[in-house]
PDB file of C-alpha atoms in Angstrom:
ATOM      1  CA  UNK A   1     -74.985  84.476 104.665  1.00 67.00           C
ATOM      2  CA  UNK A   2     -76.719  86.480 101.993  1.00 78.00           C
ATOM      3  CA  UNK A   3     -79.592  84.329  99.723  1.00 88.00           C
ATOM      4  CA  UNK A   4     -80.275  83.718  96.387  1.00 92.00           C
ATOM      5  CA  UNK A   5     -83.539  81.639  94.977  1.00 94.00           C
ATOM      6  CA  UNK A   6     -83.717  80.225  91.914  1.00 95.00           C
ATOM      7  CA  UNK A   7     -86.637  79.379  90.306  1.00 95.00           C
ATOM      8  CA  UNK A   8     -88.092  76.824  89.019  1.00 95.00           C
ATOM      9  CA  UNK A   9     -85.644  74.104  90.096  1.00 94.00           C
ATOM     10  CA  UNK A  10     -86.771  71.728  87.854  1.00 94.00           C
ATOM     11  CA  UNK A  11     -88.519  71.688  84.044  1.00 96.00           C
ATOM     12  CA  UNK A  12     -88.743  70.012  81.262  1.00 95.00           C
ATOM     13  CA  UNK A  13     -90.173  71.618  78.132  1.00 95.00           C
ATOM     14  CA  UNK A  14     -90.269  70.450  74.421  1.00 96.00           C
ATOM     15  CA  UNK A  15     -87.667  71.472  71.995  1.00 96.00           C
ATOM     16  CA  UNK A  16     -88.913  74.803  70.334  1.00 96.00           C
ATOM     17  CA  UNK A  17     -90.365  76.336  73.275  1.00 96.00           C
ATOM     18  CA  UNK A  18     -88.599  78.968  75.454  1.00 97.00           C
ATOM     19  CA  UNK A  19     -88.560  78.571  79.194  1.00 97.00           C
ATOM     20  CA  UNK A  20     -87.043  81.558  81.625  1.00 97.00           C
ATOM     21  CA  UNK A  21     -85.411  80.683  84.747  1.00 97.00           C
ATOM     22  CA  UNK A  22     -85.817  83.484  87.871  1.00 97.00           C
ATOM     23  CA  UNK A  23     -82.573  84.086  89.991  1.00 96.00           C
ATOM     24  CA  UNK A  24     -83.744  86.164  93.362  1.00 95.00           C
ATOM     25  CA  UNK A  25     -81.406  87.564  95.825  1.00 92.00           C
ATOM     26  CA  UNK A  26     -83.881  87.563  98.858  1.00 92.00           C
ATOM     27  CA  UNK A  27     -81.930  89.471 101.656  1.00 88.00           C
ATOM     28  CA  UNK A  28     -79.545  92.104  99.784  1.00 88.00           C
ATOM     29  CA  UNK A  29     -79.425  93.675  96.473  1.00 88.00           C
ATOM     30  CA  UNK A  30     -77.547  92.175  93.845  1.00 86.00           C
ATOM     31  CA  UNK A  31     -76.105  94.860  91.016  1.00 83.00           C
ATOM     32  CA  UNK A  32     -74.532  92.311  89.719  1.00 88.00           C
ATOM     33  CA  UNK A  33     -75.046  88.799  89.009  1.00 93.00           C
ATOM     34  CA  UNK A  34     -73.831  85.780  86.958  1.00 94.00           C
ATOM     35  CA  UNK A  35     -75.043  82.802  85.349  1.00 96.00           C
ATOM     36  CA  UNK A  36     -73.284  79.525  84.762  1.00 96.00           C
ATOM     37  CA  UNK A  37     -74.042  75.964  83.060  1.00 96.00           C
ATOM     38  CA  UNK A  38     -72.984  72.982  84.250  1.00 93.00           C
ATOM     39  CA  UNK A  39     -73.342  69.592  82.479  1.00 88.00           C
ATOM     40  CA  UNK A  40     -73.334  66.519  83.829  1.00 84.00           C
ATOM     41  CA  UNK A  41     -70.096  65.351  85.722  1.00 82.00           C
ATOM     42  CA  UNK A  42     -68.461  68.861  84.704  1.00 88.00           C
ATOM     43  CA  UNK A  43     -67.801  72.277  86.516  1.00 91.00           C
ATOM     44  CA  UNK A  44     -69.208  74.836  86.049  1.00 92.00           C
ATOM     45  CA  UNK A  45     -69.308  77.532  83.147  1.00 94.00           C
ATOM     46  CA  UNK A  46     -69.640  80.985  83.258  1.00 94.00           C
ATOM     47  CA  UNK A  47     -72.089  81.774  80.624  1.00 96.00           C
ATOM     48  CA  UNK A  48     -72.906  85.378  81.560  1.00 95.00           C
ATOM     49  CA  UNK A  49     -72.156  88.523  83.589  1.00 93.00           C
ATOM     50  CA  UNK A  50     -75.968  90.317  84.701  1.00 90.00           C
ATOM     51  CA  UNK A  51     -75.971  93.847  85.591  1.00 87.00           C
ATOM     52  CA  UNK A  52     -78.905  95.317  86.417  1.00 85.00           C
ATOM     53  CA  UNK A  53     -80.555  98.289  84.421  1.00 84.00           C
ATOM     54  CA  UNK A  54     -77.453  97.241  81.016  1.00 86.00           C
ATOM     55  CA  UNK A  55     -77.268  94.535  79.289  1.00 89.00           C
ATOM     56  CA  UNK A  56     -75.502  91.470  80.059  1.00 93.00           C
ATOM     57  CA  UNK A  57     -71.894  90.808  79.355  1.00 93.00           C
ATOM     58  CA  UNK A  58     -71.914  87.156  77.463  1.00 95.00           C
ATOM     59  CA  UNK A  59     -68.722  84.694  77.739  1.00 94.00           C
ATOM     60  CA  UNK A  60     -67.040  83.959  74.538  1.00 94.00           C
ATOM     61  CA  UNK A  61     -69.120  81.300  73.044  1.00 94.00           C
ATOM     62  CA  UNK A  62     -72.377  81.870  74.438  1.00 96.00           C
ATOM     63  CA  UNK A  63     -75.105  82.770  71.759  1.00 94.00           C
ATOM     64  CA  UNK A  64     -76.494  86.003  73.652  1.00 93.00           C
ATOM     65  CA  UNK A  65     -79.576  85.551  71.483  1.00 95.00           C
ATOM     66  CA  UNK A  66     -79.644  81.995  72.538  1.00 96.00           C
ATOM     67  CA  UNK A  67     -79.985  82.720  76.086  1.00 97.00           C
ATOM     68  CA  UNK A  68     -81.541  86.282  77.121  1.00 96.00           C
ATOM     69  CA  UNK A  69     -81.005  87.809  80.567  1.00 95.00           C
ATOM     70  CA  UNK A  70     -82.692  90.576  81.763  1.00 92.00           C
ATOM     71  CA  UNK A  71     -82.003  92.445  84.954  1.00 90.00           C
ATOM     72  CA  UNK A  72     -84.574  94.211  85.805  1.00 84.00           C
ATOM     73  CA  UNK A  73     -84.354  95.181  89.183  1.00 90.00           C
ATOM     74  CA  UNK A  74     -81.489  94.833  92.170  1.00 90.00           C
ATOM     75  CA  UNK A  75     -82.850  91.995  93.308  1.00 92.00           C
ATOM     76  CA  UNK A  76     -84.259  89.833  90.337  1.00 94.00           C
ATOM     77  CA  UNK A  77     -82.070  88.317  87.098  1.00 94.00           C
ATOM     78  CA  UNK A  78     -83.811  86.063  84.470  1.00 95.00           C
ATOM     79  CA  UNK A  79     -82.395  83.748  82.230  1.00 97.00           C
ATOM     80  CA  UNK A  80     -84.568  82.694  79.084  1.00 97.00           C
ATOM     81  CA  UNK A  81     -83.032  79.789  76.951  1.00 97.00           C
ATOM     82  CA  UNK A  82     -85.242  80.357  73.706  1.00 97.00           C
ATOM     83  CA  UNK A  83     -86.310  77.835  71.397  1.00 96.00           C
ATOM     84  CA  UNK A  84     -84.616  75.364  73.821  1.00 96.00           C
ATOM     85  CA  UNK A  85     -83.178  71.806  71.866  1.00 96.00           C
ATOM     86  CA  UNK A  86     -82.081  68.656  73.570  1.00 95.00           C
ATOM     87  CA  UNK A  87     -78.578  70.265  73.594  1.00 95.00           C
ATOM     88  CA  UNK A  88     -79.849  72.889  75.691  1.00 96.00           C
ATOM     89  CA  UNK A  89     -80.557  70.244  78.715  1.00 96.00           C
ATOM     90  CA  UNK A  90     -78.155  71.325  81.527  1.00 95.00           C
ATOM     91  CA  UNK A  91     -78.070  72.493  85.104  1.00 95.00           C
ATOM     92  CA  UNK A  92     -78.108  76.748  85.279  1.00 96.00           C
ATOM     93  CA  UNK A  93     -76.549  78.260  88.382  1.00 95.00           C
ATOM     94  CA  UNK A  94     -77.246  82.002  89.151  1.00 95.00           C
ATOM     95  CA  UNK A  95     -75.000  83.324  91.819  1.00 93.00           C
ATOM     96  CA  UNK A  96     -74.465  87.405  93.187  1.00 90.00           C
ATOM     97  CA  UNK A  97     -72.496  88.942  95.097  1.00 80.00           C
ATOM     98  CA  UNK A  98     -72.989  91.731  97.602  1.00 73.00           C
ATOM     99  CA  UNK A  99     -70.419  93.951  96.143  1.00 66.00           C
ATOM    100  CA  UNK A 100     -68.166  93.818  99.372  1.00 62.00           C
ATOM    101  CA  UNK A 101     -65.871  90.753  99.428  1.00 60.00           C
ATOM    102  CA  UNK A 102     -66.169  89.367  96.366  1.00 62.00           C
ATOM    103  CA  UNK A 103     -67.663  86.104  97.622  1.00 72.00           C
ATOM    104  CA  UNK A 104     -70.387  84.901  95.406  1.00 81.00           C
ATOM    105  CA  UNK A 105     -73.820  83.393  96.980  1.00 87.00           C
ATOM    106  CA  UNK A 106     -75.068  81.072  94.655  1.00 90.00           C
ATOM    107  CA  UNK A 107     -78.614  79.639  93.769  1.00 92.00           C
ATOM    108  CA  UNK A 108     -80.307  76.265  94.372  1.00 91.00           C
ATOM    109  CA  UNK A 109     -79.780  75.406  90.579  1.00 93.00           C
ATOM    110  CA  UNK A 110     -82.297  74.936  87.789  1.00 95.00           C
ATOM    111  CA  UNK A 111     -82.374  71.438  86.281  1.00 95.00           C
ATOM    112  CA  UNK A 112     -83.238  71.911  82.623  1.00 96.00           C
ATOM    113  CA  UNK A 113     -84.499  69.086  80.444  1.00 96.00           C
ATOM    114  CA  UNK A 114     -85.765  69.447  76.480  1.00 96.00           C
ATOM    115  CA  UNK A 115     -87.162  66.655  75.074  1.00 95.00           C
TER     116      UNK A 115
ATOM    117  CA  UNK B   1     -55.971  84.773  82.420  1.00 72.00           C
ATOM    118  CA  UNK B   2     -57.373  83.754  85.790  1.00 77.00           C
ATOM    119  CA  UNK B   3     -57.635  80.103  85.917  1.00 87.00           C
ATOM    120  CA  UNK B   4     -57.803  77.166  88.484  1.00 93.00           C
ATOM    121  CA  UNK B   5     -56.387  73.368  87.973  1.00 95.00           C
ATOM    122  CA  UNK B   6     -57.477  70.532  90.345  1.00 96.00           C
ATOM    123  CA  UNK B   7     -54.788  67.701  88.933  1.00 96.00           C
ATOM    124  CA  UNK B   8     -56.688  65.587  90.069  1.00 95.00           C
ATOM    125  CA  UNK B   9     -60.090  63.973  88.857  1.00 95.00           C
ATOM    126  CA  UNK B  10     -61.261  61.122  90.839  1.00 96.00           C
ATOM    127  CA  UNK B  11     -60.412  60.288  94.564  1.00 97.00           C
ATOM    128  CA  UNK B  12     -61.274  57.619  96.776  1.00 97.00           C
ATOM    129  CA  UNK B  13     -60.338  57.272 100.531  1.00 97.00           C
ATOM    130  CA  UNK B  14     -61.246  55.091 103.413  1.00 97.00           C
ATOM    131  CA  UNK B  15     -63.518  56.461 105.572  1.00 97.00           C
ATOM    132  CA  UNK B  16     -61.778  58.243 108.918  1.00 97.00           C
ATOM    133  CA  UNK B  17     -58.322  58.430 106.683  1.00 97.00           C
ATOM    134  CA  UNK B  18     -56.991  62.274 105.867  1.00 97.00           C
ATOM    135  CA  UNK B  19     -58.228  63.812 102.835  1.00 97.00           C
ATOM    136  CA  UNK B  20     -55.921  66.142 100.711  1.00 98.00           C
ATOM    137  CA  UNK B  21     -57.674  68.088  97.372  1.00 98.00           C
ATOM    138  CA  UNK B  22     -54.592  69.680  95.340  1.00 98.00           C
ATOM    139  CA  UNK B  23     -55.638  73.238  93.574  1.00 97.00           C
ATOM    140  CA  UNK B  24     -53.238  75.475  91.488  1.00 96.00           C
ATOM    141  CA  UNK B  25     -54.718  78.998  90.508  1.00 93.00           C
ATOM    142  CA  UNK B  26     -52.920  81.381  87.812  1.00 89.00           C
ATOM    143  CA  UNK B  27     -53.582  84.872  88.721  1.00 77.00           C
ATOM    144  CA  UNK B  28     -51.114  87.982  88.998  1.00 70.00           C
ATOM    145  CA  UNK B  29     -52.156  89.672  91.741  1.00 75.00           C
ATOM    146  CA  UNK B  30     -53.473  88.365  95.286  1.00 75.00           C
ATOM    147  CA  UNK B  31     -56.073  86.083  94.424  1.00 84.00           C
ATOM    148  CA  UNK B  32     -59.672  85.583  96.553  1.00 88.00           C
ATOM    149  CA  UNK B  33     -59.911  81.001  96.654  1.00 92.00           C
ATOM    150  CA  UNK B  34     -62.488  79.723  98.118  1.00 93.00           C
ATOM    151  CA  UNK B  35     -63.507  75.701  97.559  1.00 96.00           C
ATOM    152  CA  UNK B  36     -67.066  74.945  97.315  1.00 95.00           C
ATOM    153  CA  UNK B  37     -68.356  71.339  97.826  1.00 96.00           C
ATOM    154  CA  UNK B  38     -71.905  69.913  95.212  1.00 93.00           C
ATOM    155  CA  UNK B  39     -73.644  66.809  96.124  1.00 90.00           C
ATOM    156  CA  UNK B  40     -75.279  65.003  93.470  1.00 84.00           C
ATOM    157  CA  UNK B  41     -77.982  67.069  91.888  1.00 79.00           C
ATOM    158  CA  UNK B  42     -77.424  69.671  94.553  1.00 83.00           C
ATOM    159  CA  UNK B  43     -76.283  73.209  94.327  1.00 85.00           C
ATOM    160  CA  UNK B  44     -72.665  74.798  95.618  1.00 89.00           C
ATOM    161  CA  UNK B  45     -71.819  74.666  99.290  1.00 90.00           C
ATOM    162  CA  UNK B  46     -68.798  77.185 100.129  1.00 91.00           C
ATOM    163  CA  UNK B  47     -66.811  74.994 102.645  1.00 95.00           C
ATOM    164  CA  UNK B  48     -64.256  77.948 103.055  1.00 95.00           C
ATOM    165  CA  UNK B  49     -62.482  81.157 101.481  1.00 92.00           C
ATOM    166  CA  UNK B  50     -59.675  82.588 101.458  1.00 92.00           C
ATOM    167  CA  UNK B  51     -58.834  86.404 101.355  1.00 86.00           C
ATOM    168  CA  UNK B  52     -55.934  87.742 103.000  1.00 84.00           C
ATOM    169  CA  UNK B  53     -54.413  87.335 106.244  1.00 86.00           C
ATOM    170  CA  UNK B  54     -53.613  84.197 108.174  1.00 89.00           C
ATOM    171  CA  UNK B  55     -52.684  81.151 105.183  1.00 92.00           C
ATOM    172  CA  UNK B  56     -54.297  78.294 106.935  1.00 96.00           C
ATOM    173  CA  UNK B  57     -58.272  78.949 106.608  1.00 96.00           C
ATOM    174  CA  UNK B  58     -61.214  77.053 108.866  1.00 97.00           C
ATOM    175  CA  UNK B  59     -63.849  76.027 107.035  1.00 96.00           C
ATOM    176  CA  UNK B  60     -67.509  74.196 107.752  1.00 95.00           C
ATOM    177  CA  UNK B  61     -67.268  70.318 108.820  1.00 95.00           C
ATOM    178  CA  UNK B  62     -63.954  70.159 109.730  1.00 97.00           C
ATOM    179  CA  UNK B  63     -62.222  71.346 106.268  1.00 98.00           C
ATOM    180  CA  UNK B  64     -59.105  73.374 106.127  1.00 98.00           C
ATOM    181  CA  UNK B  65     -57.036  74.587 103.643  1.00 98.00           C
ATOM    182  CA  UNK B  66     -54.068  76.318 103.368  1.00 96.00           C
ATOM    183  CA  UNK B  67     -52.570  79.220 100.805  1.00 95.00           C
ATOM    184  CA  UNK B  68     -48.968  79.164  99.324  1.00 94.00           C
ATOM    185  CA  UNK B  69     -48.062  81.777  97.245  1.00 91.00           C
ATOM    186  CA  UNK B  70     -44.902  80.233  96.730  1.00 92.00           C
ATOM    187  CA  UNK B  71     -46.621  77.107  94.799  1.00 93.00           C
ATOM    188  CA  UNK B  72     -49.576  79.168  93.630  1.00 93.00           C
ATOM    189  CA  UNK B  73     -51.623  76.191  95.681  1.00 95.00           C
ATOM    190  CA  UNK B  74     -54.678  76.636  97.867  1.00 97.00           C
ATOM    191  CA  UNK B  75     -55.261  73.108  99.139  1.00 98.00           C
ATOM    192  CA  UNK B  76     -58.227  72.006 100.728  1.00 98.00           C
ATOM    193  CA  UNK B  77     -57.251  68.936 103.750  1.00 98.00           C
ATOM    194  CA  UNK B  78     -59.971  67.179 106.267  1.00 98.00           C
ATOM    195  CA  UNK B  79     -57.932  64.837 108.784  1.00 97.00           C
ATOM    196  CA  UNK B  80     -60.870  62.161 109.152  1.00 97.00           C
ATOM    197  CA  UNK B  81     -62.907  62.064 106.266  1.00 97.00           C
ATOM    198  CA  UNK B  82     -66.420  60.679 107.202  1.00 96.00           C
ATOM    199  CA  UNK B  83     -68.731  58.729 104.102  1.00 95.00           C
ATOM    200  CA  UNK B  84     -70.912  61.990 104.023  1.00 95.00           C
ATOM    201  CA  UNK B  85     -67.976  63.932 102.688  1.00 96.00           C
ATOM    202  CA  UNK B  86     -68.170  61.889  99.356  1.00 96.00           C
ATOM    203  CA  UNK B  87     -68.968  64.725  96.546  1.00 96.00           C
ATOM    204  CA  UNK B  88     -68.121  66.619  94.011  1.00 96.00           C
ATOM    205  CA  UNK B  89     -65.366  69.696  95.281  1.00 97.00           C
ATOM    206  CA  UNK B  90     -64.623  72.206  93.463  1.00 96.00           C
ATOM    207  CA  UNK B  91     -61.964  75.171  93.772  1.00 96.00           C
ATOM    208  CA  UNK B  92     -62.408  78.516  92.332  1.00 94.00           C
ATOM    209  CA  UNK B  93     -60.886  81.804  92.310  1.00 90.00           C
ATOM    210  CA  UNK B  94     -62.711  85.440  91.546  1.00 84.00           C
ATOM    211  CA  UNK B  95     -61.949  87.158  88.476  1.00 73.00           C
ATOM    212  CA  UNK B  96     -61.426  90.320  89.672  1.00 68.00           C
ATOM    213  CA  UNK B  97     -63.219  92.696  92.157  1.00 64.00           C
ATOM    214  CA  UNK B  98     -66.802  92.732  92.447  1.00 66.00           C
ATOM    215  CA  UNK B  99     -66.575  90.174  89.309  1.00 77.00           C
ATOM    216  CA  UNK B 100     -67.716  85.821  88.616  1.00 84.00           C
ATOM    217  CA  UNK B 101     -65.704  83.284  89.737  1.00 88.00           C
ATOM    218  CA  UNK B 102     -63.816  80.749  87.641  1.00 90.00           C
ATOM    219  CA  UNK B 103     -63.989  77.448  88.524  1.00 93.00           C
ATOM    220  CA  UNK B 104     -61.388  74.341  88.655  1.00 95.00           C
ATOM    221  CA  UNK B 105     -62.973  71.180  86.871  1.00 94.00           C
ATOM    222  CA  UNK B 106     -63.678  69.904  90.327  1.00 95.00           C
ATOM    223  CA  UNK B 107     -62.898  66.830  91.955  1.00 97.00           C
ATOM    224  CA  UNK B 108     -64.785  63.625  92.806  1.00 96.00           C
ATOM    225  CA  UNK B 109     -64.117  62.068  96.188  1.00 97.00           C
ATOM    226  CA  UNK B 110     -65.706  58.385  96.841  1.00 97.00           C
ATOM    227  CA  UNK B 111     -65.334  57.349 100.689  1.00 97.00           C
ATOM    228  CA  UNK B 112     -64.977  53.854 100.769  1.00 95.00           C
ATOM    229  CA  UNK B 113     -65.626  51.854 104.323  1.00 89.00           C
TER     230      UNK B 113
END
């Protein structure tokens, strides 16, 4: 099946500072791709739609100027959580599809902590 | 609205015993399910999916699961579940074409010997 990376898959930061999370789709190019949050012991939350070369399409509920996504290319998303709080801890999921079936290959996960 | 409901939150079964996970979607038209399994700290693992065709889907490590339109249900079954499968499972359904999935609030299966 198709790839994506995420990047980095672990880091902790201290609150006020921003930190910006890569999702890659390595063998196939994503025009599309979404973020989610998951905290602990819950499922996971769409947070954002990503479509490369437009701006993302937020979920009711998430601040879009909270947490920026850029899509800059078919095969890279970011994800920047600025001026991250404690709050802010969580586990962010990228995932893409390859525009066919409409099954989603999801990233390795990126394991947020502000202290 | 699309959504997904897994009734229920917290299994346990003996090891080598059958396994049923219940899932109930809401969506009008024919829906893509697929069931994804997430070990502790881990990312998602799609066990199987479901688009059209044949109701009963194979999946990786011995899952199945079946589609009923008639109960809006896509269940996910193992007949001998080892102490490996113990995880979090969650079902999910696609929004629409080409668009994110929504997710059930998953399920928690302990394996107990």
């Amino acid at each position: 099946g198709a790839v994506v990376s995420q990047h980095p898959s672990w880091v902790i930061c201290k609150s006020g500072t921003s930190v910006k999370i890569e999702c890659r789709s390595l063998d196939f190019q994503a025009t599309t791709m979404f973020w989610y949050r998951q905290f602990p012991k819950q499922s996971l939350m769409l947070m954002a739609t990503s479509n490369e070369g437009s701006k993302a399409t937020y979920e009711q509920g998430v601040e879009k100027d909270k947490f920026l996504i850029n899509h800059a290319s078919l095969t890279l998303s970011t994800l920047t959580v600025t001026s991250a709080h404690p709050e802010d801890s969580s586990f962010y999921i990228c995932s893409a599809n390859t525009g066919g079936s409409g099954e989603l290959f999801f990233g390795e996960g990126s394991r947020l902590t502000v202290l | 609205a699309q959504s997904v409901t897994q009734p229920d939150i917290h299994i346990t079964v003996s090891e080598g015993a059958s396994l049923e996970l219940r899932c109930n979607y809401s969506y009008g038209a024919t829906p893509y399910l697929f069931w994804y399994v997430q070990s502790p700290g881990q990312g998602l693992q799609l066990l199987l999916k479901y688009f059209s065709g044949d109701t009963l889907v194979q999946g990786i490590k011995g899952f199945e699961a079946e589609f009923k339109r008639s109960q809006s249900s896509f269940n996910l079954r193992k007949p001998s579940v080892h102490w490996s499968d113990a995880a979090e499972y969650f079902c999910a359904v696609v929004r629409g074409a080409g668009t994110a999935l929504i997710f059930g609030k998953g399920t928690t299966l302990s394996v107990s010997s």
